[in-house]
Amino acid sequence: MNKRVSMLFTIAAVAVMGATLFGSTYTQTQIAGQSLDINQMDVNVIEQIHQMGGLQLVMPQAFAETDCGALADTGRNVVEFNLTGESVELPIMGGKTYNAMTFSGQVPGPTLRVTQGDVVQMTLSIPADEVTGHGNDMHASQMTALAFDSVNPGETSQYCYIAESAGVFKYHCSGVHLIGMDQHVFSGMYGIAIVDPANGYKKLMVEKTSGSGELDRKFYDADALEFQLQFNQLYLNEDGNYDAGAMFQHHNSATVVNGIQFGYVPNMLHNILLKGDANKNIFVAQPWNGLELENMQSQLLYVENDQHVRLFVENHGNEPLFFHIVGEILDRVTQGNRVQSAATETWLLGGSQNMIVDLVFDEPGAYALVNHDYAAIYTGGIGLFVAGDPFGLNPRLIDAGILTDAVPSYAYALGNPSDAVPPMGANSIAHPAVNIHGLYTDDVVSEKKDAGMIPLWEVIPTLPPVP
Ligand SMILES: [Cu+2]
């Protein structure tokens, strides 16, 4: 048994502490969400757009307008970004599935990370057996919208652009000649590009009063432990299909973070950890409990105390995102490489808006990240950061001879969820380990296993039984 597995076992064997941290007031009835009334949908609007020929009337040009060869010859670094447009069935809460549309078999699509000034070579392939064409619009580009048409099944198309501005940028399917763009995006065809500033990220200043009441400024190096958090909604009918009528009414059936409702809440392992019983939930909503759910079983986000943490946040949805972390203050909010705020409690993102949040978790504990709209919280817009060692496991691990020194977060044993971990960039601190978690097809899971990420659902059953 390697050290990681040993520690995992020990964590699983340690019982009961701090359960009140996970106290919760909401009920399953509230979480079940609303039922959608298709009869109320305003089909006339959609019909009118179709009769106009869709928005194709103003989009007559071909998909690939930008000359990749000319950009490659400029001597700039060229980064290939290859996506496949494919419709697949993916899980949703309650043991059901929905008819998803994806970039490369995952929701959100793969994250692109480049440095300001790089050339992005975007290639979109649509398999011959795909049911529809797809497009791609990257907000990191500054190209005429005339360049964004769709690619038919069985075809591949490409465009290139210079990532000129630093920041976080959405990318999304642009539908078939822009028709059905909303359907394709809300069915899962969205992701982000992170464009690192040409000169890297800035160090973080945190200004607070100290215990004595004196003003205390502390500086953290620009290097940070990074996470990506992409918010969106699902608008589904009972059959798991996109419901445009519900979308027009802003009547969503789920709030998702990185594609999943309640994807970062405790699971059965945490039940054992805190209550000594796999079947005693410590959080009212644990819809992804159970090892049989494999990469869908919910996972937590682990950070160290007194560590610079950087969050890349995007709102892909139709509803505002009131981003808040319960028990923390957002030490710095940056948009477009310009600081917008410091020491703010909540920051508002509209649709297709983003930010970079830099913060430090001062005290050990569990901190909920939420869309501070209660309807969003109750329909899935919540997850948990766990900072440091709030459950006091380190002394036990050292006593047991598993560790010689204390570890600064549980990520060293369990890893952080792969769908929340962006690719490494200019000032990234590597995560101690990464577990496989996300709205993925089996092929994507296999790729992540091959890349060395931990399949917790396979590791945990091989451990000795809990005494
Ligand atoms: Cu599409």
Tab-separated table of C-alpha atoms and ligand atoms in Angstrom:
chain	number	residue	atom	x	y	z
A	1	MET	CA	0.000	0.000	0.000
A	2	ASN	CA	1.479	3.321	-0.952
A	3	LYS	CA	1.445	6.286	1.355
A	4	ARG	CA	-1.474	7.962	-0.361
A	5	VAL	CA	-3.648	4.868	-0.079
A	6	SER	CA	-2.607	4.353	3.536
A	7	MET	CA	-3.587	7.854	4.367
A	8	LEU	CA	-6.839	7.503	2.523
A	9	PHE	CA	-7.660	4.481	4.630
A	10	THR	CA	-6.771	6.313	7.784
A	11	ILE	CA	-8.914	9.243	6.850
A	12	ALA	CA	-11.772	6.866	6.192
A	13	ALA	CA	-11.247	5.198	9.546
A	14	VAL	CA	-11.207	8.329	11.635
A	15	ALA	CA	-14.600	9.184	13.001
A	16	VAL	CA	-16.833	12.025	14.049
A	17	MET	CA	-15.838	15.566	14.418
A	18	GLY	CA	-17.104	18.911	13.385
A	19	ALA	CA	-20.363	17.662	11.907
A	20	THR	CA	-21.986	20.915	12.833
A	21	LEU	CA	-19.833	22.586	10.208
A	22	PHE	CA	-22.080	20.979	7.675
A	23	GLY	CA	-25.333	22.059	9.304
A	24	SER	CA	-28.004	22.763	6.745
A	25	THR	CA	-31.558	24.003	6.709
A	26	TYR	CA	-33.024	23.013	3.417
A	27	THR	CA	-35.263	20.144	2.547
A	28	GLN	CA	-35.450	17.579	-0.225
A	29	THR	CA	-38.782	19.044	-1.303
A	30	GLN	CA	-37.156	22.355	-2.051
A	31	ILE	CA	-34.264	20.716	-3.860
A	32	ALA	CA	-36.570	18.771	-6.163
A	33	GLY	CA	-37.119	21.984	-8.074
A	34	GLN	CA	-40.035	23.152	-10.175
A	35	SER	CA	-42.010	21.300	-12.786
A	36	LEU	CA	-41.995	22.858	-16.230
A	37	ASP	CA	-45.204	23.625	-18.091
A	38	ILE	CA	-44.559	23.182	-21.796
A	39	ASN	CA	-48.039	24.479	-22.603
A	40	GLN	CA	-47.041	27.919	-21.368
A	41	MET	CA	-44.058	28.233	-23.640
A	42	ASP	CA	-44.066	31.004	-26.184
A	43	VAL	CA	-43.387	29.032	-29.371
A	44	ASN	CA	-44.198	31.997	-31.601
A	45	VAL	CA	-40.874	33.647	-30.907
A	46	ILE	CA	-38.901	30.563	-31.905
A	47	GLU	CA	-41.143	30.090	-34.937
A	48	GLN	CA	-40.570	33.676	-36.050
A	49	ILE	CA	-36.790	33.199	-35.911
A	50	HIS	CA	-37.054	30.008	-37.949
A	51	GLN	CA	-39.246	31.747	-40.552
A	52	MET	CA	-36.640	34.478	-40.875
A	53	GLY	CA	-34.192	31.772	-41.839
A	54	GLY	CA	-32.678	32.103	-38.439
A	55	LEU	CA	-29.894	34.539	-37.853
A	56	GLN	CA	-28.135	33.027	-40.847
A	57	LEU	CA	-29.331	36.029	-42.826
A	58	VAL	CA	-26.600	38.142	-41.290
A	59	MET	CA	-23.991	35.363	-41.175
A	60	PRO	CA	-23.240	34.338	-44.772
A	61	GLN	CA	-19.506	33.674	-44.510
A	62	ALA	CA	-17.576	30.439	-44.133
A	63	PHE	CA	-16.397	29.099	-40.783
A	64	ALA	CA	-12.652	29.421	-41.254
A	65	GLU	CA	-11.798	32.964	-42.181
A	66	THR	CA	-8.519	33.514	-40.449
A	67	ASP	CA	-5.326	32.398	-42.121
A	68	CYS	CA	-3.552	30.003	-39.728
A	69	GLY	CA	-0.497	29.853	-41.980
A	70	ALA	CA	0.025	33.596	-41.891
A	71	LEU	CA	-0.282	33.700	-38.092
A	72	ALA	CA	2.116	30.762	-37.645
A	73	ASP	CA	4.678	32.627	-39.732
A	74	THR	CA	4.700	35.537	-37.281
A	75	GLY	CA	6.951	33.546	-34.950
A	76	ARG	CA	4.399	33.542	-32.160
A	77	ASN	CA	3.805	30.476	-30.012
A	78	VAL	CA	0.991	28.448	-31.635
A	79	VAL	CA	-1.287	26.460	-29.320
A	80	GLU	CA	-3.513	23.818	-30.864
A	81	PHE	CA	-7.004	23.494	-29.440
A	82	ASN	CA	-8.809	20.478	-30.875
A	83	LEU	CA	-12.465	19.915	-30.065
A	84	THR	CA	-14.999	17.318	-31.159
A	85	GLY	CA	-18.717	18.119	-31.223
A	86	GLU	CA	-20.698	15.123	-30.006
A	87	SER	CA	-24.131	14.426	-28.537
A	88	VAL	CA	-24.145	11.957	-25.640
A	89	GLU	CA	-26.372	10.945	-22.737
A	90	LEU	CA	-25.059	12.118	-19.357
A	91	PRO	CA	-26.280	11.799	-15.756
A	92	ILE	CA	-28.356	14.347	-13.876
A	93	MET	CA	-29.541	14.343	-10.281
A	94	GLY	CA	-32.045	11.718	-9.190
A	95	GLY	CA	-30.629	8.784	-11.142
A	96	LYS	CA	-31.795	10.188	-14.467
A	97	THR	CA	-29.944	11.181	-17.617
A	98	TYR	CA	-30.307	14.012	-20.091
A	99	ASN	CA	-29.512	14.432	-23.767
A	100	ALA	CA	-26.296	16.398	-23.601
A	101	MET	CA	-24.315	18.041	-26.368
A	102	THR	CA	-20.596	18.242	-25.597
A	103	PHE	CA	-17.222	19.406	-26.721
A	104	SER	CA	-15.053	16.285	-26.606
A	105	GLY	CA	-17.329	14.207	-24.375
A	106	GLN	CA	-17.339	16.384	-21.295
A	107	VAL	CA	-19.308	19.242	-19.735
A	108	PRO	CA	-17.906	21.858	-19.547
A	109	GLY	CA	-15.582	21.338	-22.520
A	110	PRO	CA	-11.805	21.156	-22.045
A	111	THR	CA	-10.192	24.323	-20.704
A	112	LEU	CA	-7.736	26.067	-22.999
A	113	ARG	CA	-4.838	27.846	-21.294
A	114	VAL	CA	-2.496	30.103	-23.221
A	115	THR	CA	-0.313	33.138	-22.636
A	116	GLN	CA	-1.301	36.563	-23.896
A	117	GLY	CA	0.083	36.916	-27.409
A	118	ASP	CA	-0.106	33.223	-28.305
A	119	VAL	CA	-1.794	32.113	-31.500
A	120	VAL	CA	-4.730	29.778	-30.859
A	121	GLN	CA	-5.356	27.247	-33.615
A	122	MET	CA	-8.918	26.068	-33.010
A	123	THR	CA	-9.994	22.920	-34.854
A	124	LEU	CA	-13.549	21.641	-34.605
A	125	SER	CA	-14.349	18.125	-35.839
A	126	ILE	CA	-17.842	16.677	-36.090
A	127	PRO	CA	-18.064	12.860	-36.342
A	128	ALA	CA	-19.985	11.522	-39.337
A	129	ASP	CA	-22.617	9.906	-37.108
A	130	GLU	CA	-23.327	13.076	-35.103
A	131	VAL	CA	-26.971	14.130	-35.325
A	132	THR	CA	-26.341	17.817	-35.972
A	133	GLY	CA	-23.719	20.308	-37.033
A	134	HIS	CA	-21.962	22.499	-34.455
A	135	GLY	CA	-20.060	25.762	-34.369
A	136	ASN	CA	-17.587	27.459	-32.060
A	137	ASP	CA	-17.269	31.006	-30.802
A	138	MET	CA	-14.307	31.839	-28.563
A	139	HIS	CA	-14.743	35.103	-26.700
A	140	ALA	CA	-10.946	35.278	-26.300
A	141	SER	CA	-10.708	36.018	-30.010
A	142	GLN	CA	-11.372	39.391	-31.531
A	143	MET	CA	-12.587	38.255	-34.904
A	144	THR	CA	-15.593	39.328	-36.877
A	145	ALA	CA	-18.593	37.190	-36.084
A	146	LEU	CA	-18.703	36.461	-39.805
A	147	ALA	CA	-16.017	33.860	-39.121
A	148	PHE	CA	-18.304	31.744	-36.992
A	149	ASP	CA	-20.406	29.451	-39.069
A	150	SER	CA	-21.086	25.786	-38.388
A	151	VAL	CA	-19.361	22.538	-39.275
A	152	ASN	CA	-21.404	19.683	-40.728
A	153	PRO	CA	-21.269	16.059	-39.536
A	154	GLY	CA	-18.285	14.296	-41.056
A	155	GLU	CA	-16.365	17.544	-41.518
A	156	THR	CA	-13.549	19.430	-39.776
A	157	SER	CA	-12.864	23.130	-39.816
A	158	GLN	CA	-10.268	25.430	-38.331
A	159	TYR	CA	-9.605	29.048	-37.481
A	160	CYS	CA	-6.751	30.881	-35.801
A	161	TYR	CA	-6.510	34.032	-33.744
A	162	ILE	CA	-4.114	35.835	-31.462
A	163	ALA	CA	-5.152	35.761	-27.795
A	164	GLU	CA	-4.491	39.473	-27.410
A	165	SER	CA	-6.135	40.215	-24.076
A	166	ALA	CA	-5.478	38.522	-20.736
A	167	GLY	CA	-8.330	37.140	-18.675
A	168	VAL	CA	-10.943	34.392	-18.566
A	169	PHE	CA	-13.113	33.988	-21.661
A	170	LYS	CA	-16.065	31.800	-22.453
A	171	TYR	CA	-16.233	29.641	-25.543
A	172	HIS	CA	-19.399	27.998	-26.771
A	173	CYS	CA	-21.132	26.293	-29.654
A	174	SER	CA	-22.711	28.761	-32.037
A	175	GLY	CA	-25.351	26.280	-33.221
A	176	VAL	CA	-26.097	25.502	-36.850
A	177	HIS	CA	-25.786	28.833	-38.652
A	178	LEU	CA	-26.503	30.231	-35.165
A	179	ILE	CA	-29.870	28.462	-35.022
A	180	GLY	CA	-30.225	26.431	-31.852
A	181	MET	CA	-27.249	28.122	-30.195
A	182	ASP	CA	-29.167	28.341	-26.923
A	183	GLN	CA	-30.058	24.657	-27.098
A	184	HIS	CA	-26.488	23.598	-27.783
A	185	VAL	CA	-25.018	25.798	-25.035
A	186	PHE	CA	-27.514	24.819	-22.363
A	187	SER	CA	-27.119	21.171	-23.348
A	188	GLY	CA	-23.429	21.411	-22.455
A	189	MET	CA	-21.400	22.982	-25.265
A	190	TYR	CA	-19.479	25.574	-23.283
A	191	GLY	CA	-16.087	26.015	-21.683
A	192	ILE	CA	-13.419	28.593	-20.914
A	193	ALA	CA	-10.112	29.828	-22.231
A	194	ILE	CA	-7.688	31.232	-19.658
A	195	VAL	CA	-5.296	33.757	-21.168
A	196	ASP	CA	-2.444	34.353	-18.714
A	197	PRO	CA	-1.059	37.906	-18.668
A	198	ALA	CA	2.131	38.257	-20.717
A	199	ASN	CA	4.017	39.284	-17.563
A	200	GLY	CA	2.349	36.765	-15.283
A	201	TYR	CA	-0.005	37.337	-12.366
A	202	LYS	CA	0.498	39.896	-9.618
A	203	LYS	CA	1.332	39.188	-6.019
A	204	LEU	CA	-1.623	39.441	-3.660
A	205	MET	CA	-1.892	42.046	-0.940
A	206	VAL	CA	-4.278	41.298	1.917
A	207	GLU	CA	-4.912	44.251	4.195
A	208	LYS	CA	-6.581	43.656	7.540
A	209	THR	CA	-6.405	44.789	11.105
A	210	SER	CA	-4.323	42.572	13.310
A	211	GLY	CA	-5.333	41.319	16.736
A	212	SER	CA	-4.035	44.492	18.315
A	213	GLY	CA	-6.143	46.613	15.987
A	214	GLU	CA	-3.170	47.762	13.927
A	215	LEU	CA	-3.458	47.819	10.160
A	216	ASP	CA	-1.581	44.816	8.822
A	217	ARG	CA	-0.588	44.315	5.187
A	218	LYS	CA	0.500	40.858	4.112
A	219	PHE	CA	1.845	40.025	0.661
A	220	TYR	CA	1.535	36.623	-1.037
A	221	ASP	CA	3.629	35.532	-4.010
A	222	ALA	CA	1.835	35.459	-7.375
A	223	ASP	CA	1.982	31.657	-7.465
A	224	ALA	CA	-1.379	30.203	-6.421
A	225	LEU	CA	-3.373	26.985	-6.111
A	226	GLU	CA	-5.985	27.354	-8.845
A	227	PHE	CA	-9.559	26.197	-9.411
A	228	GLN	CA	-12.083	26.750	-12.189
A	229	LEU	CA	-15.768	27.217	-11.399
A	230	GLN	CA	-18.217	27.523	-14.287
A	231	PHE	CA	-21.858	28.295	-13.461
A	232	ASN	CA	-24.810	27.552	-15.715
A	233	GLN	CA	-28.416	26.346	-15.737
A	234	LEU	CA	-30.217	23.375	-17.249
A	235	TYR	CA	-33.629	23.817	-18.876
A	236	LEU	CA	-34.987	20.285	-19.296
A	237	ASN	CA	-38.350	18.651	-19.838
A	238	GLU	CA	-39.349	15.361	-18.236
A	239	ASP	CA	-37.689	13.413	-21.063
A	240	GLY	CA	-34.317	15.038	-20.454
A	241	ASN	CA	-34.507	17.224	-23.548
A	242	TYR	CA	-33.847	20.944	-23.785
A	243	ASP	CA	-36.976	23.017	-23.172
A	244	ALA	CA	-36.758	26.358	-25.013
A	245	GLY	CA	-40.076	27.516	-23.538
A	246	ALA	CA	-38.668	27.126	-20.041
A	247	MET	CA	-35.546	29.033	-21.092
A	248	PHE	CA	-37.578	31.959	-22.452
A	249	GLN	CA	-39.357	32.148	-19.103
A	250	HIS	CA	-36.087	31.879	-17.130
A	251	HIS	CA	-37.643	28.801	-15.554
A	252	ASN	CA	-34.613	26.570	-15.048
A	253	SER	CA	-34.675	22.987	-13.824
A	254	ALA	CA	-31.170	23.001	-12.310
A	255	THR	CA	-28.266	25.235	-11.381
A	256	VAL	CA	-24.958	23.582	-12.210
A	257	VAL	CA	-21.341	24.257	-11.303
A	258	ASN	CA	-18.948	22.706	-13.832
A	259	GLY	CA	-21.983	20.961	-15.321
A	260	ILE	CA	-23.212	19.221	-12.156
A	261	GLN	CA	-25.753	20.112	-9.460
A	262	PHE	CA	-24.324	19.746	-5.942
A	263	GLY	CA	-21.125	18.316	-7.437
A	264	TYR	CA	-18.876	19.561	-4.603
A	265	VAL	CA	-20.775	18.501	-1.492
A	266	PRO	CA	-19.809	15.654	0.877
A	267	ASN	CA	-20.087	11.997	-0.134
A	268	MET	CA	-20.116	8.686	1.751
A	269	LEU	CA	-16.422	8.901	2.567
A	270	HIS	CA	-17.052	12.153	4.391
A	271	ASN	CA	-19.980	10.512	6.215
A	272	ILE	CA	-17.508	7.939	7.556
A	273	LEU	CA	-15.018	10.641	8.350
A	274	LEU	CA	-17.414	12.776	10.339
A	275	LYS	CA	-20.088	10.366	11.565
A	276	GLY	CA	-18.383	7.003	11.419
A	277	ASP	CA	-21.197	5.679	9.229
A	278	ALA	CA	-21.274	5.699	5.415
A	279	ASN	CA	-25.064	5.949	5.424
A	280	LYS	CA	-25.404	8.931	7.748
A	281	ASN	CA	-25.370	11.996	5.538
A	282	ILE	CA	-23.660	15.038	6.990
A	283	PHE	CA	-25.172	17.371	4.401
A	284	VAL	CA	-28.866	17.281	3.546
A	285	ALA	CA	-28.285	17.223	-0.202
A	286	GLN	CA	-25.878	14.412	-1.130
A	287	PRO	CA	-27.374	13.323	-4.458
A	288	TRP	CA	-24.136	11.819	-5.739
A	289	ASN	CA	-23.495	9.431	-2.820
A	290	GLY	CA	-22.206	5.990	-3.707
A	291	LEU	CA	-19.054	4.573	-5.193
A	292	GLU	CA	-21.052	3.050	-8.058
A	293	LEU	CA	-21.471	6.598	-9.358
A	294	GLU	CA	-17.717	6.561	-10.051
A	295	ASN	CA	-16.597	9.901	-11.513
A	296	MET	CA	-19.981	11.422	-10.661
A	297	GLN	CA	-19.702	10.910	-6.903
A	298	SER	CA	-19.436	14.380	-5.414
A	299	GLN	CA	-16.051	15.598	-4.174
A	300	LEU	CA	-14.840	18.498	-2.037
A	301	LEU	CA	-12.339	21.242	-2.843
A	302	TYR	CA	-9.270	21.175	-0.582
A	303	VAL	CA	-6.999	24.140	0.061
A	304	GLU	CA	-4.289	24.985	2.555
A	305	ASN	CA	-4.524	27.747	5.099
A	306	ASP	CA	-2.508	30.890	4.483
A	307	GLN	CA	-2.123	29.865	0.837
A	308	HIS	CA	-2.750	32.084	-2.170
A	309	VAL	CA	-5.783	30.559	-3.952
A	310	ARG	CA	-6.894	31.739	-7.391
A	311	LEU	CA	-10.349	30.994	-8.800
A	312	PHE	CA	-11.287	31.348	-12.463
A	313	VAL	CA	-15.037	31.945	-12.445
A	314	GLU	CA	-17.343	32.153	-15.474
A	315	ASN	CA	-21.095	32.625	-15.648
A	316	HIS	CA	-22.343	30.816	-18.766
A	317	GLY	CA	-25.970	31.035	-17.742
A	318	ASN	CA	-29.075	33.147	-18.214
A	319	GLU	CA	-29.273	34.076	-14.549
A	320	PRO	CA	-27.014	36.427	-12.597
A	321	LEU	CA	-24.295	34.902	-10.442
A	322	PHE	CA	-23.888	36.461	-7.002
A	323	PHE	CA	-20.602	34.738	-6.200
A	324	HIS	CA	-19.980	34.407	-2.489
A	325	ILE	CA	-17.950	32.172	-0.194
A	326	VAL	CA	-19.640	31.699	3.167
A	327	GLY	CA	-17.194	32.647	5.923
A	328	GLU	CA	-14.645	34.257	3.618
A	329	ILE	CA	-14.003	37.610	1.967
A	330	LEU	CA	-12.893	37.804	-1.666
A	331	ASP	CA	-9.491	39.398	-1.161
A	332	ARG	CA	-9.185	40.553	-4.784
A	333	VAL	CA	-11.462	40.506	-7.830
A	334	THR	CA	-9.872	40.930	-11.266
A	335	GLN	CA	-11.562	41.216	-14.648
A	336	GLY	CA	-9.655	41.650	-17.891
A	337	ASN	CA	-6.346	41.926	-15.991
A	338	ARG	CA	-7.598	44.956	-14.058
A	339	VAL	CA	-8.409	44.827	-10.354
A	340	GLN	CA	-12.089	45.620	-9.805
A	341	SER	CA	-12.374	45.209	-6.083
A	342	ALA	CA	-10.583	44.144	-2.939
A	343	ALA	CA	-11.979	42.736	0.296
A	344	THR	CA	-15.477	42.363	-1.088
A	345	GLU	CA	-18.100	39.959	0.221
A	346	THR	CA	-19.899	39.073	-3.027
A	347	TRP	CA	-19.254	39.864	-6.693
A	348	LEU	CA	-21.915	39.938	-9.389
A	349	LEU	CA	-21.396	38.323	-12.789
A	350	GLY	CA	-23.960	38.655	-15.561
A	351	GLY	CA	-24.309	36.185	-18.390
A	352	SER	CA	-21.047	35.512	-20.269
A	353	GLN	CA	-19.092	37.432	-17.647
A	354	ASN	CA	-16.094	36.234	-15.697
A	355	MET	CA	-13.600	37.099	-13.005
A	356	ILE	CA	-10.487	35.943	-11.266
A	357	VAL	CA	-10.826	35.775	-7.489
A	358	ASP	CA	-7.687	35.738	-5.367
A	359	LEU	CA	-8.094	34.868	-1.723
A	360	VAL	CA	-6.509	33.306	1.321
A	361	PHE	CA	-8.388	31.010	3.700
A	362	ASP	CA	-7.118	32.114	7.101
A	363	GLU	CA	-8.736	29.588	9.418
A	364	PRO	CA	-9.209	25.818	9.148
A	365	GLY	CA	-12.807	24.987	8.270
A	366	ALA	CA	-15.465	24.283	5.652
A	367	TYR	CA	-16.529	27.197	3.453
A	368	ALA	CA	-19.472	27.013	1.064
A	369	LEU	CA	-19.140	28.647	-2.331
A	370	VAL	CA	-22.567	29.709	-3.550
A	371	ASN	CA	-24.532	31.666	-6.052
A	372	HIS	CA	-26.098	33.818	-3.315
A	373	ASP	CA	-29.509	33.592	-4.951
A	374	TYR	CA	-31.437	31.150	-2.793
A	375	ALA	CA	-33.203	29.630	-5.790
A	376	ALA	CA	-29.777	28.884	-7.257
A	377	ILE	CA	-28.481	27.406	-3.991
A	378	TYR	CA	-31.489	25.102	-3.613
A	379	THR	CA	-31.227	23.904	-7.223
A	380	GLY	CA	-27.531	23.025	-7.043
A	381	GLY	CA	-25.406	26.184	-7.012
A	382	ILE	CA	-23.365	25.301	-3.925
A	383	GLY	CA	-20.085	23.516	-3.159
A	384	LEU	CA	-17.617	23.264	-0.287
A	385	PHE	CA	-14.027	24.305	0.160
A	386	VAL	CA	-12.283	22.595	3.077
A	387	ALA	CA	-9.282	24.581	4.291
A	388	GLY	CA	-6.433	23.072	6.279
A	389	ASP	CA	-7.106	20.292	8.779
A	390	PRO	CA	-10.401	21.320	10.421
A	391	PHE	CA	-11.074	17.779	11.639
A	392	GLY	CA	-7.736	17.376	13.408
A	393	LEU	CA	-6.535	14.377	11.421
A	394	ASN	CA	-2.859	15.234	11.284
A	395	PRO	CA	-1.884	14.211	14.858
A	396	ARG	CA	-3.646	10.878	14.368
A	397	LEU	CA	-1.819	10.234	11.120
A	398	ILE	CA	1.503	11.039	12.706
A	399	ASP	CA	0.703	8.860	15.744
A	400	ALA	CA	-0.146	6.015	13.364
A	401	GLY	CA	3.230	6.408	11.695
A	402	ILE	CA	1.680	7.158	8.308
A	403	LEU	CA	2.983	10.708	8.203
A	404	THR	CA	6.193	12.042	9.593
A	405	ASP	CA	4.992	15.597	9.269
A	406	ALA	CA	1.578	17.205	9.119
A	407	VAL	CA	0.115	17.771	5.662
A	408	PRO	CA	-1.489	21.143	4.989
A	409	SER	CA	-4.674	19.894	3.276
A	410	TYR	CA	-6.682	16.726	2.613
A	411	ALA	CA	-5.834	17.092	-1.079
A	412	TYR	CA	-2.615	15.237	-0.287
A	413	ALA	CA	-4.695	12.108	0.418
A	414	LEU	CA	-7.833	12.473	-1.686
A	415	GLY	CA	-6.826	14.889	-4.404
A	416	ASN	CA	-8.888	17.711	-5.831
A	417	PRO	CA	-11.646	17.022	-8.376
A	418	SER	CA	-10.355	17.037	-11.948
A	419	ASP	CA	-13.186	19.156	-13.342
A	420	ALA	CA	-12.312	21.967	-10.927
A	421	VAL	CA	-8.576	21.915	-11.648
A	422	PRO	CA	-7.517	24.016	-14.660
A	423	PRO	CA	-4.418	23.276	-16.755
A	424	MET	CA	-1.171	24.629	-15.267
A	425	GLY	CA	-0.262	28.168	-16.284
A	426	ALA	CA	2.042	31.075	-15.600
A	427	ASN	CA	1.882	31.122	-11.791
A	428	SER	CA	0.245	27.804	-10.936
A	429	ILE	CA	1.007	25.768	-7.833
A	430	ALA	CA	0.566	22.074	-8.707
A	431	HIS	CA	-2.232	20.279	-6.870
A	432	PRO	CA	-0.799	17.541	-4.601
A	433	ALA	CA	-3.116	15.005	-6.309
A	434	VAL	CA	-6.139	15.089	-8.610
A	435	ASN	CA	-9.108	12.692	-8.471
A	436	ILE	CA	-11.361	11.915	-11.436
A	437	HIS	CA	-14.590	13.835	-11.020
A	438	GLY	CA	-16.782	15.379	-13.683
A	439	LEU	CA	-19.533	15.069	-16.245
A	440	TYR	CA	-17.490	12.844	-18.540
A	441	THR	CA	-18.038	10.050	-21.035
A	442	ASP	CA	-16.229	6.749	-20.329
A	443	ASP	CA	-13.604	7.652	-22.936
A	444	VAL	CA	-12.727	10.852	-21.092
A	445	VAL	CA	-12.499	8.937	-17.783
A	446	SER	CA	-10.028	6.511	-19.411
A	447	GLU	CA	-7.893	9.397	-20.636
A	448	LYS	CA	-7.755	10.882	-17.153
A	449	LYS	CA	-6.803	7.516	-15.627
A	450	ASP	CA	-4.000	7.238	-18.158
A	451	ALA	CA	-2.879	10.711	-17.127
A	452	GLY	CA	-2.441	9.486	-13.531
A	453	MET	CA	-5.520	10.977	-11.886
A	454	ILE	CA	-6.984	8.943	-8.986
A	455	PRO	CA	-10.158	6.873	-9.604
A	456	LEU	CA	-11.321	7.018	-5.968
A	457	TRP	CA	-14.163	4.581	-6.650
A	458	GLU	CA	-11.560	1.921	-7.489
A	459	VAL	CA	-9.070	2.784	-4.745
A	460	ILE	CA	-11.447	2.906	-1.786
A	461	PRO	CA	-12.855	-0.685	-2.093
A	462	THR	CA	-9.309	-2.109	-2.132
A	463	LEU	CA	-8.600	-0.636	1.292
A	464	PRO	CA	-8.759	-2.776	4.450
A	465	PRO	CA	-12.152	-2.630	6.186
A	466	VAL	CA	-12.705	0.167	8.670
A	467	PRO	CA	-12.199	-1.286	12.181
B	1	CU	CU	-23.476	22.611	-31.069
